[in-house]
Amino acid sequence: MNHVKHLRCLICGKTYQPDEVAYVCPHHGAEGILDVVYDYAAMAQAISPQSLARNPDSTIWRYKPLLPVAADAPVPPLTVGGTPLYAAPRLAAGLGLKHVWVKDDGREPTASFKDRASAVALVKAQEAGAEMITTASTGNAAAALAGLAASIGFPSVIFVPASAPQAKIAQLLTFGATVMLVDGSYDAAFELCMQAADAFGWYNRNTGYNPYMSEGKKTVSYEICEQLGWQAPDVVFVSVGDGCIIGGVYKGFYDLLQLGWIDHMPRIMGVQAQGSNFLAEAWQHNEDVLTKAPIQARTVADSISAGLPRDRLKAMRAVRESDGGFITVSDEAILSAIPELARATGVFAEPAGAAAYAGLRQAVRTGQVAPDERIVVINTGSGLKDVASAMKAAEMSGAVPHFIAPTLEAVRRALNA
Ligand SMILES: *Cc1c(COP(=O)(O)O)cnc(C)c1O
Ligand SMILES: [Zn+2]
């Protein structure tokens, strides 16, 4: 038993019982993304801020009654969620702001936000009686799925673009996944994975197709609000590729509003790379994301490189319903954000993670945030995921090591240089 009332199609509004459909609304093919609708009154019987305060479990499963999984469903042992929310006074002061926090999801077990979704995927795959699980990914969802699958000995087949950063491919191979390095973009890997899942009957974790992935991702908003004493922030910055994370961020706040645990919806700001700006463009020109043609995505922030964002309906809803917006940032701005964020907070982000901070920097310049607003920036991935980009960013910032002989005199000379 869980508290899911039904699944509702984001296009036609038709509702289904969870066992009636596999993943999407049958009337619209892969586009027919479903939203999970809950019985909030029943939920409120099972969990409250008071019961949470007594719960020693710091993982996403502390919110189990708010998730689309059974109360007694076995969950993977890796500790997903419970990531730190750091107050960032020096970062804030540098931008002329008063209250900024950094939610560091680089601290997840496979070092990205994607663990929140993959943990739920493995519970649902077992519930469905599947014997194999698959996903396409720019790299992090793949690493998350491979790692969570390894934690319970569940086999996985992963499709990533051959151009994915080495660290992410190393994770996949180390976790023992069957790895398909696709000669093409993420969009090509996605299409191929969808066909393979269908042809071989694998459980399909794909973003923007499996309705439960944004449900795992929404736990970040629960944590942020709980960490802030159930005082929702005013603005949240999050980077956007497929749009699943931002959709989940919105859903989490939405749930808490329905439950009456918070009193307002934060403005949700989606940050895209200039070279992967499908959603920002659609937002700016008021285009229909269902008919808008895919773009050629190209950015240093590989995790947010998506020519056709798969969760675009949920992403647009998040920004529209929260009175937020989309912002684009250049690759140069993303790279410069890496050391700036790191030096002000000690948080080392991969390019897509630092993009959220680059978005905040830009929003300050354009007056989209006020100095006394309470602002959360989500770092979605660890800097160790993409060391090549970090080295480039450090170099661009003017940071250079001293190459020295192993003598104290050489140290003195370096310090005086
Ligand atoms: C996947 C990912 C994103 C973007 O999430 P979407 O759901 O694709 O919008 C941002 N940052 C990192 C590090 C990611 O891995
Ligand atoms: Zn429909």
XYZ file of C-alpha atoms and ligand atoms in Angstrom:
433
model
C 0.000 0.000 0.000
C 1.077 3.531 -0.794
C -0.798 6.829 -1.108
C -0.966 7.093 -4.890
C -4.485 8.023 -6.005
C -3.808 7.730 -9.728
C -1.504 8.707 -12.582
C -2.613 11.689 -14.664
C -1.549 12.449 -18.245
C 0.024 15.894 -18.517
C -1.354 16.267 -22.045
C -4.970 15.069 -21.935
C -5.640 14.877 -18.200
C -6.883 11.280 -18.397
C -6.213 9.314 -15.209
C -5.053 5.723 -14.782
C -4.535 3.306 -11.953
C -0.805 2.504 -11.644
C -1.327 -1.085 -12.824
C -3.329 0.007 -15.890
C -0.404 1.506 -17.801
C 3.279 0.643 -18.016
C 4.830 4.125 -18.153
C 2.986 6.701 -20.289
C -0.500 7.670 -21.450
C -1.268 5.279 -24.315
C -2.851 8.082 -26.364
C 0.371 10.026 -26.925
C 3.204 7.505 -27.196
C 6.410 8.418 -25.356
C 5.235 12.037 -25.077
C 2.351 11.125 -22.766
C 4.177 11.845 -19.504
C 2.230 10.961 -16.377
C 2.094 12.822 -13.096
C 1.663 10.859 -9.869
C -1.349 12.172 -7.935
C -1.617 11.442 -4.205
C -4.255 11.168 -1.522
C -2.883 13.886 0.743
C -5.398 13.279 3.528
C -4.231 9.661 3.817
C -0.606 10.760 3.667
C -1.116 13.181 6.521
C -2.271 10.247 8.701
C 1.032 8.456 8.107
C 3.618 11.228 8.463
C 4.018 14.683 9.967
C 6.807 17.165 10.756
C 6.623 15.867 14.333
C 7.028 12.214 13.362
C 9.917 13.192 11.069
C 11.641 14.997 13.926
C 11.706 11.676 15.804
C 12.865 9.603 12.794
C 16.610 8.784 12.911
C 16.694 7.718 9.222
C 18.401 10.534 7.286
C 17.923 9.015 3.811
C 15.129 9.739 1.298
C 13.232 6.802 2.830
C 12.384 8.938 5.879
C 9.746 10.357 3.498
C 8.486 6.929 2.387
C 4.781 7.730 3.002
C 5.185 10.631 0.514
C 6.689 8.363 -2.160
C 5.043 6.008 -4.674
C 6.360 2.900 -2.926
C 4.778 0.487 -0.473
C 5.427 0.987 3.228
C 7.108 -2.437 3.418
C 8.939 -2.287 0.065
C 12.602 -3.299 0.382
C 14.910 -0.378 -0.474
C 18.548 -0.363 -1.644
C 21.084 -0.091 1.191
C 23.121 2.842 -0.214
C 22.360 6.029 1.722
C 20.638 8.273 -0.805
C 19.586 11.770 0.275
C 20.276 13.511 3.567
C 22.775 15.755 1.802
C 24.007 18.929 3.496
C 22.422 22.351 3.064
C 25.264 24.769 3.688
C 24.725 28.405 4.624
C 26.973 30.363 2.247
C 27.500 33.821 3.788
C 30.661 34.691 1.818
C 29.078 33.626 -1.461
C 26.016 35.708 -0.577
C 28.035 38.763 0.414
C 29.993 38.604 -2.831
C 26.711 38.944 -4.702
C 25.201 41.594 -2.420
C 22.693 39.062 -1.013
C 21.813 38.207 2.581
C 20.709 34.567 2.609
C 22.126 31.936 0.271
C 22.386 28.200 0.895
C 24.024 25.509 -1.210
C 22.356 22.081 -1.261
C 25.225 19.746 -2.067
C 24.033 16.704 -3.960
C 27.560 16.017 -5.096
C 27.531 14.139 -1.764
C 25.217 11.370 -2.976
C 26.666 7.811 -3.054
C 27.505 7.917 -6.783
C 28.190 11.674 -6.557
C 25.163 13.132 -8.324
C 21.544 14.074 -7.733
C 20.473 11.145 -9.968
C 20.754 8.697 -7.060
C 17.451 10.060 -5.743
C 15.635 8.817 -8.843
C 17.586 5.608 -9.388
C 16.887 4.449 -5.833
C 13.149 4.687 -6.535
C 13.660 3.020 -9.940
C 15.122 -0.079 -8.300
C 12.244 -0.351 -5.859
C 9.751 -0.066 -8.732
C 11.691 -2.532 -10.920
C 11.563 -5.150 -8.159
C 7.885 -4.429 -7.568
C 7.273 -5.004 -11.308
C 9.110 -8.340 -11.110
C 11.679 -7.184 -13.678
C 14.926 -9.064 -14.226
C 16.879 -6.302 -15.919
C 16.849 -2.529 -15.666
C 18.031 -0.028 -18.260
C 18.510 3.666 -18.882
C 20.058 6.068 -21.315
C 21.989 8.898 -19.754
C 24.531 11.636 -20.315
C 26.425 9.765 -17.596
C 25.162 10.525 -14.093
C 21.798 8.767 -14.266
C 23.739 5.816 -15.657
C 26.271 5.840 -12.824
C 23.454 6.193 -10.300
C 21.489 3.309 -11.748
C 24.561 1.090 -12.059
C 25.598 1.836 -8.464
C 22.182 1.395 -6.897
C 21.685 -1.784 -8.950
C 25.052 -3.125 -7.781
C 24.027 -2.488 -4.167
C 21.282 -5.109 -4.476
C 22.870 -7.325 -7.140
C 20.405 -6.321 -9.857
C 21.661 -6.445 -13.471
C 21.624 -3.248 -15.576
C 22.227 -2.260 -19.188
C 23.336 1.317 -19.721
C 23.384 3.480 -22.852
C 25.615 6.567 -22.792
C 27.147 8.732 -25.509
C 30.719 7.586 -26.184
C 31.769 11.184 -25.425
C 30.708 10.957 -21.736
C 33.434 12.025 -19.235
C 35.830 9.219 -18.274
C 34.916 9.272 -14.575
C 31.300 8.469 -15.357
C 32.221 5.620 -17.716
C 34.665 4.321 -15.088
C 31.819 4.206 -12.563
C 29.624 2.174 -14.926
C 32.316 -0.367 -15.677
C 33.341 -0.619 -12.030
C 29.787 -1.244 -10.867
C 29.538 -4.113 -13.345
C 26.827 -2.713 -15.617
C 26.606 -3.828 -19.228
C 27.768 -0.628 -20.927
C 26.752 0.483 -24.411
C 28.887 3.428 -25.538
C 26.723 4.865 -28.289
C 28.359 6.544 -31.249
C 26.084 9.581 -31.114
C 24.519 12.154 -28.795
C 22.499 11.555 -25.621
C 19.388 11.931 -27.758
C 20.560 9.026 -29.947
C 21.378 6.919 -26.881
C 17.907 7.639 -25.513
C 16.101 6.494 -28.656
C 18.185 3.321 -28.807
C 17.627 2.504 -25.140
C 13.871 2.978 -25.554
C 13.865 0.505 -28.457
C 15.995 -2.000 -26.562
C 13.850 -1.816 -23.409
C 10.813 -2.531 -25.539
C 12.451 -5.299 -27.577
C 13.936 -7.131 -24.574
C 11.317 -6.393 -21.909
C 13.670 -4.546 -19.520
C 12.439 -2.215 -16.768
C 12.746 1.294 -18.251
C 14.183 4.005 -15.979
C 14.383 6.611 -18.720
C 13.929 10.205 -17.676
C 10.735 11.868 -18.850
C 9.208 8.474 -19.607
C 9.137 6.629 -16.301
C 6.683 8.667 -14.190
C 8.376 7.811 -10.899
C 11.766 9.452 -11.493
C 10.595 12.969 -10.639
C 9.034 11.453 -7.501
C 12.466 10.341 -6.289
C 13.927 13.698 -7.206
C 11.284 15.639 -5.285
C 12.851 14.494 -1.995
C 15.401 17.314 -2.362
C 12.656 19.870 -1.692
C 11.480 17.973 1.388
C 15.030 18.028 2.716
C 15.574 21.720 1.968
C 12.360 22.696 3.765
C 13.032 20.411 6.715
C 16.621 21.703 6.981
C 15.209 25.262 7.031
C 12.748 24.409 9.819
C 9.815 24.099 7.377
C 10.306 27.688 6.189
C 10.354 27.325 2.406
C 13.012 29.399 0.618
C 11.936 32.251 -1.685
C 13.934 31.209 -4.741
C 15.642 27.994 -5.859
C 18.244 27.754 -8.640
C 18.694 24.430 -10.397
C 20.324 23.473 -13.684
C 18.152 21.907 -16.373
C 18.812 19.368 -19.121
C 15.896 16.974 -19.568
C 13.869 18.843 -16.961
C 13.273 15.937 -14.578
C 15.116 17.474 -11.624
C 13.330 20.816 -11.876
C 10.011 18.983 -12.256
C 10.822 17.034 -9.100
C 11.873 20.157 -7.210
C 8.472 21.676 -7.984
C 6.607 18.484 -7.072
C 8.271 18.331 -3.676
C 7.241 21.864 -2.768
C 3.770 21.207 -4.214
C 3.303 18.175 -1.944
C 4.370 20.157 1.126
C 1.969 22.961 0.255
C -0.891 20.468 -0.096
C 0.025 19.009 3.281
C 0.131 22.503 4.790
C 3.725 22.054 6.002
C 4.976 25.160 4.135
C 3.122 28.372 3.360
C 4.380 29.372 -0.082
C 5.793 27.995 -3.321
C 9.368 29.177 -3.977
C 10.113 30.682 -7.388
C 11.965 27.990 -9.285
C 14.681 29.225 -11.644
C 15.842 26.754 -14.293
C 19.362 27.338 -15.551
C 20.335 26.086 -19.002
C 23.575 26.315 -20.959
C 23.406 28.701 -23.916
C 24.286 25.781 -26.207
C 21.487 23.610 -24.786
C 18.668 26.089 -24.322
C 15.569 24.305 -25.656
C 13.427 25.086 -22.607
C 14.732 28.618 -22.080
C 13.954 29.378 -25.719
C 10.480 27.870 -25.487
C 9.853 29.880 -22.313
C 11.062 33.131 -23.802
C 9.064 32.793 -27.034
C 6.055 31.084 -25.512
C 6.513 28.052 -27.788
C 4.653 24.742 -27.453
C 7.265 22.264 -26.193
C 5.393 19.353 -27.750
C 5.770 20.697 -31.296
C 9.033 22.636 -30.957
C 11.798 21.009 -33.036
C 14.813 19.498 -31.226
C 17.964 21.616 -31.176
C 21.617 20.573 -31.604
C 22.866 20.637 -28.027
C 26.502 21.515 -27.343
C 27.930 22.574 -23.987
C 30.813 21.877 -21.627
C 28.167 20.943 -19.051
C 27.566 17.444 -20.426
C 24.922 16.595 -17.810
C 22.583 19.308 -19.112
C 23.219 18.718 -22.803
C 19.829 17.668 -24.220
C 18.554 18.551 -27.682
C 15.039 17.408 -26.845
C 14.420 17.628 -23.088
C 12.485 14.480 -22.241
C 10.697 15.864 -19.198
C 9.821 19.165 -20.849
C 6.184 19.168 -19.763
C 7.053 18.844 -16.085
C 9.886 21.379 -16.473
C 7.614 24.007 -18.035
C 4.978 23.380 -15.389
C 7.540 23.842 -12.604
C 8.587 27.251 -13.852
C 5.107 28.436 -14.814
C 3.314 27.336 -11.640
C 6.046 28.653 -9.360
C 6.249 32.044 -11.072
C 9.906 31.284 -11.783
C 11.839 31.514 -15.027
C 14.557 30.099 -17.248
C 18.026 31.627 -17.472
C 20.818 30.767 -19.875
C 24.520 30.957 -19.075
C 27.544 30.645 -21.361
C 30.097 27.847 -21.080
C 32.636 30.480 -19.950
C 30.276 31.562 -17.160
C 29.767 27.915 -16.146
C 33.504 27.235 -16.017
C 34.240 30.401 -14.028
C 31.465 29.460 -11.602
C 33.293 26.245 -10.617
C 36.227 27.825 -8.735
C 34.132 30.775 -7.543
C 31.616 28.470 -5.859
C 34.397 26.230 -4.566
C 36.408 29.088 -3.017
C 33.405 30.678 -1.312
C 31.877 27.475 0.066
C 34.228 24.495 -0.229
C 31.770 22.797 -2.585
C 33.379 21.310 -5.705
C 30.812 21.070 -8.510
C 30.884 19.560 -11.972
C 29.992 22.024 -14.764
C 26.242 21.268 -14.687
C 26.213 21.749 -10.913
C 28.103 25.034 -11.064
C 25.687 26.213 -13.787
C 23.031 26.743 -11.107
C 25.352 29.160 -9.299
C 26.205 30.865 -12.610
C 22.453 31.334 -13.026
C 22.154 32.988 -9.618
C 25.069 35.314 -10.479
C 23.259 36.320 -13.641
C 19.892 36.747 -11.913
C 21.518 39.167 -9.468
C 22.835 41.226 -12.388
C 19.428 41.359 -14.069
C 17.536 42.089 -10.848
C 15.583 38.815 -10.822
C 16.316 38.289 -7.134
C 16.079 40.802 -4.290
C 18.918 41.248 -1.755
C 16.979 39.964 1.245
C 15.390 36.928 -0.401
C 16.203 33.460 0.933
C 17.889 31.620 -1.926
C 18.928 27.990 -2.391
C 21.368 26.875 -5.089
C 21.390 23.151 -5.789
C 24.704 21.576 -6.717
C 23.647 18.519 -8.680
C 27.003 16.786 -9.186
C 30.522 16.455 -7.773
C 33.468 18.164 -9.448
C 35.304 14.834 -9.432
C 32.893 13.694 -12.168
C 34.713 15.835 -14.728
C 38.275 16.605 -13.746
C 39.210 17.775 -17.242
C 36.677 20.617 -17.051
C 37.773 21.473 -13.510
C 41.390 21.772 -14.664
C 40.313 24.018 -17.510
C 38.240 26.148 -15.134
C 41.128 26.457 -12.667
C 43.464 27.485 -15.468
C 40.984 30.090 -16.745
C 40.762 31.493 -13.210
C 44.512 32.072 -13.257
C 45.295 29.368 -10.705
C 48.671 27.785 -11.460
C 50.695 25.336 -9.395
C 54.335 26.032 -8.556
C 56.646 23.423 -10.052
C 59.520 23.298 -7.582
C 62.588 21.375 -6.524
C 62.172 19.464 -3.219
C 63.938 22.160 -1.153
C 62.789 24.760 1.382
C 64.609 27.398 -0.628
C 62.421 26.560 -3.638
C 59.320 26.936 -1.459
C 60.566 30.405 -0.341
C 61.164 31.482 -3.888
C 57.724 30.245 -4.956
C 56.029 32.104 -2.102
C 57.795 35.330 -3.055
C 57.191 34.978 -6.771
C 21.001 15.170 -14.866
C 21.735 16.344 -14.305
C 21.204 17.638 -14.387
C 19.926 17.975 -15.072
O 18.823 17.210 -14.710
P 17.617 17.025 -15.743
O 16.628 16.239 -15.033
O 18.200 16.335 -16.943
O 17.156 18.403 -16.100
C 21.928 18.662 -13.819
N 23.116 18.444 -13.222
C 23.653 17.220 -13.129
C 24.984 17.058 -12.474
C 22.972 16.122 -13.665
O 23.540 14.915 -13.596
Zn -3.009 11.479 -22.450
